[in-house]
PDB file of C-alpha atoms in Angstrom:
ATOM      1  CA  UNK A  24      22.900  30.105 -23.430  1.00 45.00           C
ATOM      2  CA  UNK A  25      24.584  26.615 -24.904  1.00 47.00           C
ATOM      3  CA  UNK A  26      22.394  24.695 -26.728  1.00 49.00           C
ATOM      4  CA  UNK A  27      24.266  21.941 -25.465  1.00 49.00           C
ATOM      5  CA  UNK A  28      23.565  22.850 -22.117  1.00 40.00           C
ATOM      6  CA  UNK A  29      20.045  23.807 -22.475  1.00 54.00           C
ATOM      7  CA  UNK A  30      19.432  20.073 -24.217  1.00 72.00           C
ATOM      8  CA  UNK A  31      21.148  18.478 -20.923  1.00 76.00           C
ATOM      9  CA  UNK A  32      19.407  20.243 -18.478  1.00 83.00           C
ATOM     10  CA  UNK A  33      16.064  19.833 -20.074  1.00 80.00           C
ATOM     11  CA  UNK A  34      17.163  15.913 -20.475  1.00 85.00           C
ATOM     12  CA  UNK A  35      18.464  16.212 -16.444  1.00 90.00           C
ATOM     13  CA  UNK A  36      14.792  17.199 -15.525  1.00 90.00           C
ATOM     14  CA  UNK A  37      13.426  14.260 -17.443  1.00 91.00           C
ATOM     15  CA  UNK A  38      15.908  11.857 -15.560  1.00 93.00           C
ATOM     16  CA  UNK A  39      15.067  13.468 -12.232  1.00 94.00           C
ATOM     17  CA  UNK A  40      11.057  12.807 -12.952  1.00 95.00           C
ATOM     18  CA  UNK A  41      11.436   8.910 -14.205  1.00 95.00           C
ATOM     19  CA  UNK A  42      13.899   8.918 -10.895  1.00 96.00           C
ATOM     20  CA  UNK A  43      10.982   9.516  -8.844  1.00 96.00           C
ATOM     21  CA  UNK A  44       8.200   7.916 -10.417  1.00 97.00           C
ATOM     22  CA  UNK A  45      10.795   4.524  -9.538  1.00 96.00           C
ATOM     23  CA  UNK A  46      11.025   5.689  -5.871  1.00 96.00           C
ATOM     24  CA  UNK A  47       7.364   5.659  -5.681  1.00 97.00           C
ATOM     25  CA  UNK A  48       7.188   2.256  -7.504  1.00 96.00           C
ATOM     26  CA  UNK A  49       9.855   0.230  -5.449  1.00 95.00           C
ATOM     27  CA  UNK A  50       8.003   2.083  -2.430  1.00 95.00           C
ATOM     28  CA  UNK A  51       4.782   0.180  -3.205  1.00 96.00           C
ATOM     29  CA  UNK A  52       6.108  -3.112  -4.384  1.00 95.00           C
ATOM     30  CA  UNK A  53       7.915  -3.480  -0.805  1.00 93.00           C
ATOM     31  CA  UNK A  54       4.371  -2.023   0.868  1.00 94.00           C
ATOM     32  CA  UNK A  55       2.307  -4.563  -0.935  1.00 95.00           C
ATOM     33  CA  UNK A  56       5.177  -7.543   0.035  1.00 94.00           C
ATOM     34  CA  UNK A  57       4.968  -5.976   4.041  1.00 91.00           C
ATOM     35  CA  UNK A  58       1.416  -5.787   4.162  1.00 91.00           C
ATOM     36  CA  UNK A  59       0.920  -9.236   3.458  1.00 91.00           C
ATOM     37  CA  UNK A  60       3.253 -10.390   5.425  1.00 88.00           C
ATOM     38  CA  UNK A  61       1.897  -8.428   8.659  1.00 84.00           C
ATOM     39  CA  UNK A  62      -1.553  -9.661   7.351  1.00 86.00           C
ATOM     40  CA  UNK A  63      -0.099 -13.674   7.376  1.00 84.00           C
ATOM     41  CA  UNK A  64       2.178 -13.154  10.633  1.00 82.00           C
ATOM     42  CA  UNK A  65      -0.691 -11.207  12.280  1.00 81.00           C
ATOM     43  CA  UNK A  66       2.469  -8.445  13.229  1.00 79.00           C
ATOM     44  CA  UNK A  67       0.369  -5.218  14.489  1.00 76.00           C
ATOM     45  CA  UNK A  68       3.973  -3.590  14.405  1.00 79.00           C
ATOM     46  CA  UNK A  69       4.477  -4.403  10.823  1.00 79.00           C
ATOM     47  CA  UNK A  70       1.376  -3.048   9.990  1.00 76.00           C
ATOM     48  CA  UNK A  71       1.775   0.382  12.063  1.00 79.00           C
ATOM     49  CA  UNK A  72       4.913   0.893   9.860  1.00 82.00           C
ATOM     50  CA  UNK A  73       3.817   0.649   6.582  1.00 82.00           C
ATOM     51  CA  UNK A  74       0.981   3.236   7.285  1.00 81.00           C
ATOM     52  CA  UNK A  75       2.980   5.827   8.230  1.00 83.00           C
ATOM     53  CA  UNK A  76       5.166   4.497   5.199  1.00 86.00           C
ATOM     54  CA  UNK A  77       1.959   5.380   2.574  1.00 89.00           C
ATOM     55  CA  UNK A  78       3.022   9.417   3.382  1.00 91.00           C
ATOM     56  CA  UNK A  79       6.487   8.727   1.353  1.00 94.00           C
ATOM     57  CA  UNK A  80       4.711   7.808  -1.507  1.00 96.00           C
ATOM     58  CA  UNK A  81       2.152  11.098  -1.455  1.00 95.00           C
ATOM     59  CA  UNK A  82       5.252  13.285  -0.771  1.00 96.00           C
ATOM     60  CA  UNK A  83       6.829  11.752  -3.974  1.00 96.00           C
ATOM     61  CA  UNK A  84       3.678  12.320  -6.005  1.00 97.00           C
ATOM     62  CA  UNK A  85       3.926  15.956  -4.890  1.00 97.00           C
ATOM     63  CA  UNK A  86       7.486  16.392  -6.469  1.00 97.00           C
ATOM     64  CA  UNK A  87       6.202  14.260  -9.715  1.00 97.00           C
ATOM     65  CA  UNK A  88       3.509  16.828 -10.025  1.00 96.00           C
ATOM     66  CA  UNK A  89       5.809  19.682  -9.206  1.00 96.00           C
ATOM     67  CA  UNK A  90       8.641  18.312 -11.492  1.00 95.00           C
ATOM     68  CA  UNK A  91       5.882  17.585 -14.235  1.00 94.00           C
ATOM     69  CA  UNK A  92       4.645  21.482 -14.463  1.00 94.00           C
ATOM     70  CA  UNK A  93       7.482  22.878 -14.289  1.00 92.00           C
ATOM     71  CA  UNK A  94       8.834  21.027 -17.325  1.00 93.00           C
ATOM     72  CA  UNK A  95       5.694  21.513 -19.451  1.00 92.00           C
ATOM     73  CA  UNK A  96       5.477  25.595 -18.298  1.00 92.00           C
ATOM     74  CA  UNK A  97       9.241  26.190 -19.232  1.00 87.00           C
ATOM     75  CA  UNK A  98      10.642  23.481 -21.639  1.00 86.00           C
ATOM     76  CA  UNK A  99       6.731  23.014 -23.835  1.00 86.00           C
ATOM     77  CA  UNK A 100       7.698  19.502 -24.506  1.00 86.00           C
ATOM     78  CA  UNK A 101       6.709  17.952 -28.045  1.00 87.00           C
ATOM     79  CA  UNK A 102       6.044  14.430 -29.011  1.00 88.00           C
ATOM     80  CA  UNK A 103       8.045  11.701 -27.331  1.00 89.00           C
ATOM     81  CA  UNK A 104       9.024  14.153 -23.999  1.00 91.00           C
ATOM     82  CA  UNK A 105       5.382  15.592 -23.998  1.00 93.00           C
ATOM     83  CA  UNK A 106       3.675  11.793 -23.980  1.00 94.00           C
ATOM     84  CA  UNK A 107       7.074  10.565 -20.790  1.00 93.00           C
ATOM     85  CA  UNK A 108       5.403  13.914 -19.148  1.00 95.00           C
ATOM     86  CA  UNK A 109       1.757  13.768 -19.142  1.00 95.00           C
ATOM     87  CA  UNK A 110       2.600  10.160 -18.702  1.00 95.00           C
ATOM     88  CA  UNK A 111       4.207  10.228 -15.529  1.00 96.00           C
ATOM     89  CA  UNK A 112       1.572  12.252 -13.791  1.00 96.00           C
ATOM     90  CA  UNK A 113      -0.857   9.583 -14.606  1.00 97.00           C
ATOM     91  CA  UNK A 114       1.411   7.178 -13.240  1.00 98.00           C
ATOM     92  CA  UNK A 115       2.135   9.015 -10.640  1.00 97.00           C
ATOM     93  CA  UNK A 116      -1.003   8.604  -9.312  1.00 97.00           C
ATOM     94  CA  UNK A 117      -1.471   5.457  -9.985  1.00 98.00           C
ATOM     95  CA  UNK A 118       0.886   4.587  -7.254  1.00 98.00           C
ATOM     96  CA  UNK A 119      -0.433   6.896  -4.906  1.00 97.00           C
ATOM     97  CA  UNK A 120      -3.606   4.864  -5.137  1.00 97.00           C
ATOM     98  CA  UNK A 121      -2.273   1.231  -4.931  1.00 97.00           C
ATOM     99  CA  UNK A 122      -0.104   2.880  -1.410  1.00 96.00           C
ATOM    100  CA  UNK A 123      -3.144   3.660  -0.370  1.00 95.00           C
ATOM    101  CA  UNK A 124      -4.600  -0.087  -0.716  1.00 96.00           C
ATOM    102  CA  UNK A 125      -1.423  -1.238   0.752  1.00 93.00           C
ATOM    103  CA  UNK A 126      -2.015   0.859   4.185  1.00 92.00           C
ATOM    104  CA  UNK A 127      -5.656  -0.165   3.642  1.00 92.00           C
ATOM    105  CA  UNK A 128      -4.477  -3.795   3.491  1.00 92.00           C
ATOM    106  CA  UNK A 129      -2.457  -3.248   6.851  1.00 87.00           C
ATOM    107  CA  UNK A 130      -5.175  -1.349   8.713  1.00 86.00           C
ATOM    108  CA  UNK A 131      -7.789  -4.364   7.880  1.00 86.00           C
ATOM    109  CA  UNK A 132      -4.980  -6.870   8.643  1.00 83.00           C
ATOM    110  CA  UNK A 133      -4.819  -5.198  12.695  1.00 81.00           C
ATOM    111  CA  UNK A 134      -8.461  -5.879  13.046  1.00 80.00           C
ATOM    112  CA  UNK A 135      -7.856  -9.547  12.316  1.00 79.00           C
ATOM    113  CA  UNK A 136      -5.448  -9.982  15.336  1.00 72.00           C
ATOM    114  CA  UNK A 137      -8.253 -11.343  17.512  1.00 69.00           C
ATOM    115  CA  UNK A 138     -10.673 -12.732  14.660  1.00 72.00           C
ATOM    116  CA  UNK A 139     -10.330 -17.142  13.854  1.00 69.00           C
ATOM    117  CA  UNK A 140      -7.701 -17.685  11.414  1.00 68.00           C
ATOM    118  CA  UNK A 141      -8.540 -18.749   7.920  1.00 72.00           C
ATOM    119  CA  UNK A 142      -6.887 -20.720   5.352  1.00 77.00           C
ATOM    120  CA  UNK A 143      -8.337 -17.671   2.819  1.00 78.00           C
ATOM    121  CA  UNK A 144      -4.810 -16.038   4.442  1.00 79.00           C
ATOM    122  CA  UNK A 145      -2.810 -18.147   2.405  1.00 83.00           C
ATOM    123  CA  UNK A 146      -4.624 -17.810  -1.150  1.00 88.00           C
ATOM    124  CA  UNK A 147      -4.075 -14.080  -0.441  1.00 92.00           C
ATOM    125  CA  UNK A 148      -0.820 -14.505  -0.336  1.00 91.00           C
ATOM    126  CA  UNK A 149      -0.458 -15.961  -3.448  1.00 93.00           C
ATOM    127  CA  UNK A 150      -2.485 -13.580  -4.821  1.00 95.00           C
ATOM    128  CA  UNK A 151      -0.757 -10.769  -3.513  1.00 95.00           C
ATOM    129  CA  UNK A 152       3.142 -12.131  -4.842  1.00 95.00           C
ATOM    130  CA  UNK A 153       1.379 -12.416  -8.025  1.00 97.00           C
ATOM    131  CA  UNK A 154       0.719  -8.845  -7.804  1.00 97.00           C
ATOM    132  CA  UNK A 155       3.858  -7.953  -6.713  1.00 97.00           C
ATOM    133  CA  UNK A 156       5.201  -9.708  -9.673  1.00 97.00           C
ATOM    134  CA  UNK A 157       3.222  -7.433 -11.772  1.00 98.00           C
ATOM    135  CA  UNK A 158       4.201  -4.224 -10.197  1.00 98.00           C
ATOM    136  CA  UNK A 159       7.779  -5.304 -10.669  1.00 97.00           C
ATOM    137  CA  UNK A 160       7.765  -6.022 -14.234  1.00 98.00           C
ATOM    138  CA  UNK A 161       5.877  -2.783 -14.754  1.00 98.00           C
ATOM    139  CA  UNK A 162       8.323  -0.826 -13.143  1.00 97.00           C
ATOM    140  CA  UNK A 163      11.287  -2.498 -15.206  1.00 97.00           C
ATOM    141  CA  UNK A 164       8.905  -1.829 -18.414  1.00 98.00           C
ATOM    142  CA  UNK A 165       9.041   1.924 -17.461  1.00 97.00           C
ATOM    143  CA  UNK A 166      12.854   1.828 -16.730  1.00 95.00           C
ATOM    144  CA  UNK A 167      13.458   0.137 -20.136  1.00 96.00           C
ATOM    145  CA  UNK A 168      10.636   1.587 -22.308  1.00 96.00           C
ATOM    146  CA  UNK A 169       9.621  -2.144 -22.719  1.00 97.00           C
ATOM    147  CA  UNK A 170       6.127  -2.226 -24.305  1.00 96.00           C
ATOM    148  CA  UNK A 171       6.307  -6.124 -24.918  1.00 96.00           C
ATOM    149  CA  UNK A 172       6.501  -5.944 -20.898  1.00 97.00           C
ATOM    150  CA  UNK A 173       3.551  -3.342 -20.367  1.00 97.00           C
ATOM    151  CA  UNK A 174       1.489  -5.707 -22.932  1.00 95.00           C
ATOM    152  CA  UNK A 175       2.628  -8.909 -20.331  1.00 96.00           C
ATOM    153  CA  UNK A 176       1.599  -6.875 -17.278  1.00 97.00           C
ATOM    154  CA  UNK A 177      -2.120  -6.170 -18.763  1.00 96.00           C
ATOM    155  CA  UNK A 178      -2.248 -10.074 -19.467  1.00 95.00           C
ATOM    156  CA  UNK A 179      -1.680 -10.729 -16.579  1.00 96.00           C
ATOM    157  CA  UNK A 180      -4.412  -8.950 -14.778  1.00 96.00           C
ATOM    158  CA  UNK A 181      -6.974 -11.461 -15.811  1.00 95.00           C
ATOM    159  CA  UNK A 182      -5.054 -13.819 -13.563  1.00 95.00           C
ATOM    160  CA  UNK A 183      -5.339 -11.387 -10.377  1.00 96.00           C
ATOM    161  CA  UNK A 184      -9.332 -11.066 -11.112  1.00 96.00           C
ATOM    162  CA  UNK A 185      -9.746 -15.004 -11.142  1.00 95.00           C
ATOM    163  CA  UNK A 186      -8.154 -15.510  -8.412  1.00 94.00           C
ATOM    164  CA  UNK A 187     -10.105 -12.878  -6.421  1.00 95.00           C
ATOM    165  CA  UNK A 188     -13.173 -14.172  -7.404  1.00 94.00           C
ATOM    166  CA  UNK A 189     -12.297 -17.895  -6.529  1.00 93.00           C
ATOM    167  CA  UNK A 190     -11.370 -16.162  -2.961  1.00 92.00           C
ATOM    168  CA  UNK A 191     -14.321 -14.454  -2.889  1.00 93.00           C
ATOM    169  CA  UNK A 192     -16.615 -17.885  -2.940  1.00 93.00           C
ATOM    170  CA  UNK A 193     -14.118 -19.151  -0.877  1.00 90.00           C
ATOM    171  CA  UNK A 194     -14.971 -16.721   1.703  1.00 91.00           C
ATOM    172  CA  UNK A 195     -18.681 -16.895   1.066  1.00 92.00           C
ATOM    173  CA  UNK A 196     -18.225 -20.610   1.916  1.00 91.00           C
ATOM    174  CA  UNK A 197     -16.418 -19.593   5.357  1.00 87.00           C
ATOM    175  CA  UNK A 198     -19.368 -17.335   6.442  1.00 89.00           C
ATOM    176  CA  UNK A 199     -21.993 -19.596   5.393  1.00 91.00           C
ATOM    177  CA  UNK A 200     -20.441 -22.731   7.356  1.00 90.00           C
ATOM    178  CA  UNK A 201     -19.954 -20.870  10.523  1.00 88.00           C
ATOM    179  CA  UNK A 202     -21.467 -17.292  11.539  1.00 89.00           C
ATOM    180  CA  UNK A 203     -17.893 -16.856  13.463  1.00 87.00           C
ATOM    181  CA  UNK A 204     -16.217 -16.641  10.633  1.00 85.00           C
ATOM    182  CA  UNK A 205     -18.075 -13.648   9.160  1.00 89.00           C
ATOM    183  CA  UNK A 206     -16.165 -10.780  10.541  1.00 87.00           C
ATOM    184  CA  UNK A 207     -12.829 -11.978   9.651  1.00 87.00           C
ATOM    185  CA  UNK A 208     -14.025 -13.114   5.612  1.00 88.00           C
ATOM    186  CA  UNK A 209     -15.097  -9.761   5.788  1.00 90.00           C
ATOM    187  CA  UNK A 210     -12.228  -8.113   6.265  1.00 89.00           C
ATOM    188  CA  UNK A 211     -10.114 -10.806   3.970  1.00 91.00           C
ATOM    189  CA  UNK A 212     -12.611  -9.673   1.718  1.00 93.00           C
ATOM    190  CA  UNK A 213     -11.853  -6.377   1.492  1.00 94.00           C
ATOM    191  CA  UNK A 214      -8.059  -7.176   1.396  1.00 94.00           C
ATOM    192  CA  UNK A 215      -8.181  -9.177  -1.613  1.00 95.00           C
ATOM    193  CA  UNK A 216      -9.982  -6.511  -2.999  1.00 96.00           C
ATOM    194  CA  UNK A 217      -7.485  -3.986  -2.099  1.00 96.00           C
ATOM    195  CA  UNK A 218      -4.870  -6.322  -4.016  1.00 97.00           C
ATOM    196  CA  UNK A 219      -6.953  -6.809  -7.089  1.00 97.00           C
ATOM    197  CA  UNK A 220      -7.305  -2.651  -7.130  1.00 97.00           C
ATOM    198  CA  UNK A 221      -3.796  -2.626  -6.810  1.00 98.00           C
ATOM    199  CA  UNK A 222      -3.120  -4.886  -9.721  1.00 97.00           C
ATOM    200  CA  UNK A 223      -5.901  -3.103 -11.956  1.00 97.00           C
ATOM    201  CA  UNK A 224      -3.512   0.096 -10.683  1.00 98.00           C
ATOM    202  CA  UNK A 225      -0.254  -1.685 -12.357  1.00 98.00           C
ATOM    203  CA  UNK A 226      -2.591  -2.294 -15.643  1.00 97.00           C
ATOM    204  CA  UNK A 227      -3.104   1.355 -15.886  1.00 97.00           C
ATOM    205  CA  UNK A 228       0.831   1.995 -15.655  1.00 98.00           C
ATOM    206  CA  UNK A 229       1.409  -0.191 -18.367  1.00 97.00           C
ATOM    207  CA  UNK A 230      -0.925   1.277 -20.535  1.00 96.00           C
ATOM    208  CA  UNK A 231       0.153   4.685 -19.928  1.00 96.00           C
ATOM    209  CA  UNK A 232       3.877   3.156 -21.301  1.00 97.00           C
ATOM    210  CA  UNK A 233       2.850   2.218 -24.209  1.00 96.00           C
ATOM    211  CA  UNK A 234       1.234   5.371 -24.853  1.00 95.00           C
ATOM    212  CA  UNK A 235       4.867   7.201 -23.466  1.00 95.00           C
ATOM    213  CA  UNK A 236       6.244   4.838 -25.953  1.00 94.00           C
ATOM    214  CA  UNK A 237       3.913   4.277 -29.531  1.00 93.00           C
ATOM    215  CA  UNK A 238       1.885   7.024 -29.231  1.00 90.00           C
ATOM    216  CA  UNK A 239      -1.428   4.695 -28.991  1.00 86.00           C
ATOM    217  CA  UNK A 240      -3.669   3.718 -26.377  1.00 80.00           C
ATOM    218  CA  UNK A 241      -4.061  -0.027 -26.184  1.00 75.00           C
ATOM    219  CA  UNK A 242      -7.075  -1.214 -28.213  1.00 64.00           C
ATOM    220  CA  UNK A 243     -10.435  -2.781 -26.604  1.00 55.00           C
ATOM    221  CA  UNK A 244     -11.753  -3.089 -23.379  1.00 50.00           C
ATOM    222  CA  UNK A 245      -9.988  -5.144 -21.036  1.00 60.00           C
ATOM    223  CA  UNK A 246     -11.007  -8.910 -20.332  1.00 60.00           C
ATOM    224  CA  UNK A 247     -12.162  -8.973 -16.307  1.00 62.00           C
ATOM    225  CA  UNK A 248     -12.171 -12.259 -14.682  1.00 58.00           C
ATOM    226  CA  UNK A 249     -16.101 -13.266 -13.531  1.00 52.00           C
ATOM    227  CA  UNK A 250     -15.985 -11.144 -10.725  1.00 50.00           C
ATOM    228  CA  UNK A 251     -19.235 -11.240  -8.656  1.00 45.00           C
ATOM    229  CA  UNK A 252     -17.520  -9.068  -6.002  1.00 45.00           C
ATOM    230  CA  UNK A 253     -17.432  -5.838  -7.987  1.00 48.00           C
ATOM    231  CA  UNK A 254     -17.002  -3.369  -4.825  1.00 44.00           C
ATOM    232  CA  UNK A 255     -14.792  -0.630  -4.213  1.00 44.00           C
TER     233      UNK A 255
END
Protein backbone atom coordinates (compact mmCIF):
# COMPACT_ATOMS: atom_id res chain seq x y z
CA UNK A 1 0.00 0.00 0.00
CA UNK A 2 0.95 3.97 -0.73
CA UNK A 3 2.58 5.50 1.88
CA UNK A 4 0.90 8.44 0.78
CA UNK A 5 -2.28 6.94 1.22
CA UNK A 6 -1.68 5.18 4.38
CA UNK A 7 -0.42 8.83 5.93
CA UNK A 8 -3.95 10.35 4.68
CA UNK A 9 -6.08 7.88 5.90
CA UNK A 10 -4.44 7.64 9.24
CA UNK A 11 -4.59 11.73 9.18
CA UNK A 12 -8.59 11.23 7.85
CA UNK A 13 -9.25 9.22 11.14
CA UNK A 14 -7.69 11.95 13.22
CA UNK A 15 -9.95 14.63 11.43
CA UNK A 16 -13.01 12.42 11.83
CA UNK A 17 -12.25 12.13 15.88
CA UNK A 18 -11.53 16.13 16.51
CA UNK A 19 -14.89 16.30 14.13
CA UNK A 20 -16.75 14.71 16.79
CA UNK A 21 -15.31 15.75 19.89
CA UNK A 22 -16.71 19.53 18.25
CA UNK A 23 -20.20 17.98 17.73
CA UNK A 24 -20.27 17.05 21.27
CA UNK A 25 -18.90 20.51 22.32
CA UNK A 26 -21.29 22.85 20.26
CA UNK A 27 -23.98 20.20 21.57
CA UNK A 28 -23.35 21.31 25.17
CA UNK A 29 -22.66 24.96 24.74
CA UNK A 30 -26.31 25.28 23.08
CA UNK A 31 -27.66 22.76 26.13
CA UNK A 32 -26.14 24.91 28.78
CA UNK A 33 -27.59 28.36 26.77
CA UNK A 34 -31.34 26.27 26.57
CA UNK A 35 -31.32 25.17 29.95
CA UNK A 36 -31.06 28.44 31.32
CA UNK A 37 -33.24 29.87 29.35
CA UNK A 38 -36.14 27.21 30.16
CA UNK A 39 -34.88 27.69 33.81
CA UNK A 40 -35.48 31.90 33.43
CA UNK A 41 -38.72 31.54 31.10
CA UNK A 42 -40.00 28.72 33.37
CA UNK A 43 -40.69 26.75 29.61
CA UNK A 44 -41.44 22.96 30.81
CA UNK A 45 -41.26 22.33 26.91
CA UNK A 46 -37.84 23.72 26.63
CA UNK A 47 -36.73 21.74 29.28
CA UNK A 48 -38.35 18.28 28.01
CA UNK A 49 -36.21 18.89 24.85
CA UNK A 50 -32.95 19.29 25.98
CA UNK A 51 -33.21 15.99 28.05
CA UNK A 52 -33.88 13.89 25.45
CA UNK A 53 -31.12 16.13 23.69
CA UNK A 54 -28.30 14.83 26.56
CA UNK A 55 -28.60 11.12 24.50
CA UNK A 56 -26.80 12.94 21.33
CA UNK A 57 -24.03 13.75 23.28
CA UNK A 58 -23.56 9.95 24.91
CA UNK A 59 -24.06 8.55 21.35
CA UNK A 60 -21.14 10.85 20.22
CA UNK A 61 -18.95 9.78 23.13
CA UNK A 62 -19.58 6.21 21.95
CA UNK A 63 -18.08 6.91 18.40
CA UNK A 64 -15.10 9.07 20.19
CA UNK A 65 -14.37 5.97 22.14
CA UNK A 66 -14.88 3.71 19.18
CA UNK A 67 -12.89 6.05 16.80
CA UNK A 68 -10.18 6.41 19.65
CA UNK A 69 -9.40 2.40 19.85
CA UNK A 70 -9.48 1.76 16.75
CA UNK A 71 -6.76 4.29 15.92
CA UNK A 72 -4.49 3.31 18.83
CA UNK A 73 -5.09 -0.81 17.99
CA UNK A 74 -4.21 -0.29 14.20
CA UNK A 75 -2.23 2.98 13.55
CA UNK A 76 0.02 2.73 17.45
CA UNK A 77 0.19 6.43 17.42
CA UNK A 78 3.53 8.14 18.77
CA UNK A 79 4.04 11.48 20.32
CA UNK A 80 1.95 14.37 19.08
CA UNK A 81 -1.06 11.82 17.51
CA UNK A 82 -0.75 9.52 20.66
CA UNK A 83 -1.21 12.72 23.28
CA UNK A 84 -4.64 14.33 20.31
CA UNK A 85 -5.77 10.47 21.06
CA UNK A 86 -5.67 9.68 24.62
CA UNK A 87 -6.61 13.29 24.73
CA UNK A 88 -9.80 13.21 23.16
CA UNK A 89 -11.17 10.36 25.19
CA UNK A 90 -10.63 12.41 28.22
CA UNK A 91 -12.38 15.11 26.64
CA UNK A 92 -14.73 13.18 25.47
CA UNK A 93 -16.00 12.60 28.61
CA UNK A 94 -15.73 15.58 29.87
CA UNK A 95 -18.63 16.64 27.81
CA UNK A 96 -20.61 13.78 28.49
CA UNK A 97 -20.54 14.95 32.08
CA UNK A 98 -21.26 18.74 31.72
CA UNK A 99 -24.61 17.24 29.20
CA UNK A 100 -25.43 15.57 31.94
CA UNK A 101 -25.53 18.84 34.31
CA UNK A 102 -27.25 20.55 31.53
CA UNK A 103 -30.35 17.93 31.56
CA UNK A 104 -29.83 18.05 35.34
CA UNK A 105 -30.19 21.85 35.13
CA UNK A 106 -33.52 21.38 33.04
CA UNK A 107 -35.02 18.62 35.18
CA UNK A 108 -34.50 20.96 38.48
CA UNK A 109 -35.68 23.97 36.41
CA UNK A 110 -39.48 21.86 35.82
CA UNK A 111 -39.80 21.54 39.51
CA UNK A 112 -39.58 25.30 39.87
CA UNK A 113 -42.71 25.92 37.65
CA UNK A 114 -44.95 26.22 40.71
CA UNK A 115 -42.22 27.32 43.41
CA UNK A 116 -42.01 31.74 44.21
CA UNK A 117 -39.75 33.26 41.81
CA UNK A 118 -36.40 34.54 42.90
CA UNK A 119 -34.17 37.19 41.81
CA UNK A 120 -31.22 34.25 42.43
CA UNK A 121 -32.73 33.36 38.60
CA UNK A 122 -31.05 36.16 37.21
CA UNK A 123 -27.43 35.86 38.88
CA UNK A 124 -27.66 32.33 37.39
CA UNK A 125 -27.93 33.55 34.35
CA UNK A 126 -25.05 35.46 34.38
CA UNK A 127 -23.31 32.85 35.73
CA UNK A 128 -24.29 30.42 33.34
CA UNK A 129 -23.29 32.90 29.92
CA UNK A 130 -20.11 33.16 31.70
CA UNK A 131 -19.84 29.54 31.42
CA UNK A 132 -20.91 29.33 28.16
CA UNK A 133 -18.25 31.76 27.31
CA UNK A 134 -15.81 29.36 28.64
CA UNK A 135 -16.98 26.32 26.87
CA UNK A 136 -16.78 28.33 23.69
CA UNK A 137 -13.34 29.50 23.89
CA UNK A 138 -12.33 25.99 24.89
CA UNK A 139 -13.76 24.52 22.02
CA UNK A 140 -12.03 27.15 19.58
CA UNK A 141 -8.68 26.34 21.72
CA UNK A 142 -9.14 22.65 20.62
CA UNK A 143 -10.01 23.61 16.96
CA UNK A 144 -6.87 25.85 16.81
CA UNK A 145 -4.44 24.04 19.17
CA UNK A 146 -4.48 27.41 21.11
CA UNK A 147 -2.81 26.81 24.51
CA UNK A 148 -2.72 30.67 25.34
CA UNK A 149 -6.68 30.00 25.10
CA UNK A 150 -6.77 26.69 27.28
CA UNK A 151 -4.47 28.78 29.88
CA UNK A 152 -7.50 31.78 29.60
CA UNK A 153 -10.22 29.16 30.07
CA UNK A 154 -8.53 27.74 33.49
CA UNK A 155 -8.34 31.54 34.61
CA UNK A 156 -11.31 31.92 34.23
CA UNK A 157 -12.77 29.28 36.41
CA UNK A 158 -11.99 31.17 39.53
CA UNK A 159 -14.59 33.61 38.28
CA UNK A 160 -17.42 30.78 37.93
CA UNK A 161 -16.51 29.56 41.71
CA UNK A 162 -16.99 33.23 43.12
CA UNK A 163 -19.81 33.75 41.71
CA UNK A 164 -21.37 30.46 42.91
CA UNK A 165 -20.46 31.05 46.21
CA UNK A 166 -21.85 34.72 46.32
CA UNK A 167 -25.19 32.81 44.98
CA UNK A 168 -24.94 30.42 47.39
CA UNK A 169 -25.26 33.13 50.49
CA UNK A 170 -27.55 34.69 48.40
CA UNK A 171 -29.76 31.80 48.60
CA UNK A 172 -29.03 31.11 52.23
CA UNK A 173 -30.37 34.67 52.74
CA UNK A 174 -33.71 33.69 50.73
CA UNK A 175 -34.39 30.63 53.00
CA UNK A 176 -33.55 32.27 56.12
CA UNK A 177 -35.96 35.40 55.42
CA UNK A 178 -38.87 33.31 54.47
CA UNK A 179 -39.36 29.36 55.01
CA UNK A 180 -41.33 29.59 51.44
CA UNK A 181 -38.55 30.20 49.77
CA UNK A 182 -36.64 27.06 50.80
CA UNK A 183 -37.70 24.61 48.22
CA UNK A 184 -37.08 26.73 45.30
CA UNK A 185 -33.19 28.06 46.75
CA UNK A 186 -32.89 24.55 46.93
CA UNK A 187 -33.24 23.64 43.73
CA UNK A 188 -31.39 27.07 42.38
CA UNK A 189 -28.93 25.65 44.51
CA UNK A 190 -28.30 22.72 42.93
CA UNK A 191 -28.44 24.46 39.47
CA UNK A 192 -25.72 26.75 40.10
CA UNK A 193 -23.93 23.93 41.16
CA UNK A 194 -24.58 22.03 38.10
CA UNK A 195 -23.07 25.19 36.17
CA UNK A 196 -20.02 25.54 38.31
CA UNK A 197 -19.42 21.47 37.58
CA UNK A 198 -19.86 22.30 34.19
CA UNK A 199 -17.29 25.03 34.12
CA UNK A 200 -14.75 22.92 36.35
CA UNK A 201 -15.67 20.29 33.22
CA UNK A 202 -14.36 23.05 30.53
CA UNK A 203 -11.10 23.49 32.94
CA UNK A 204 -10.36 19.89 32.50
CA UNK A 205 -10.64 20.25 28.54
CA UNK A 206 -8.26 22.86 28.54
CA UNK A 207 -5.84 21.15 30.42
CA UNK A 208 -6.03 18.08 28.51
CA UNK A 209 -5.00 20.68 25.30
CA UNK A 210 -2.21 21.71 26.54
CA UNK A 211 -1.10 18.37 27.29
CA UNK A 212 -2.36 17.35 23.31
CA UNK A 213 -0.25 20.30 22.59
CA UNK A 214 3.30 20.73 24.98
CA UNK A 215 3.43 17.54 26.24
CA UNK A 216 3.00 18.90 30.04
CA UNK A 217 0.36 18.91 32.45
CA UNK A 218 -0.31 22.37 33.79
CA UNK A 219 1.65 23.01 37.01
CA UNK A 220 -0.04 23.44 40.66
CA UNK A 221 -3.23 22.96 42.01
CA UNK A 222 -5.88 25.06 40.83
CA UNK A 223 -7.04 28.31 42.78
CA UNK A 224 -11.00 27.54 43.91
CA UNK A 225 -13.04 30.46 44.76
CA UNK A 226 -14.17 30.27 48.82
CA UNK A 227 -16.68 27.89 48.16
CA UNK A 228 -18.63 26.87 51.32
CA UNK A 229 -21.04 24.87 49.10
CA UNK A 230 -18.65 22.07 48.19
CA UNK A 231 -21.47 19.38 47.14
CA UNK A 232 -21.79 17.24 44.30
Amino acid sequence: MNSDHIVKSFDDELMQLRAYIAEMGGLVESLLAESTDALIKRNIDIADEIISKDKFIDDLEVLVNEQAIKIISLRQPMALDLRNTVSALKISNDLERMGDYAANISKRSKNLLTSPVLEASLSIGRMSSLVQKMIKNVLDAYASNDTVLAQEVIESDLEVDLMHTSLFRELITYMMEDAKNITSSTHLFFIAKNIERIGDHATNIAESIIYAVDGISPQGIRQKGDNASNVE
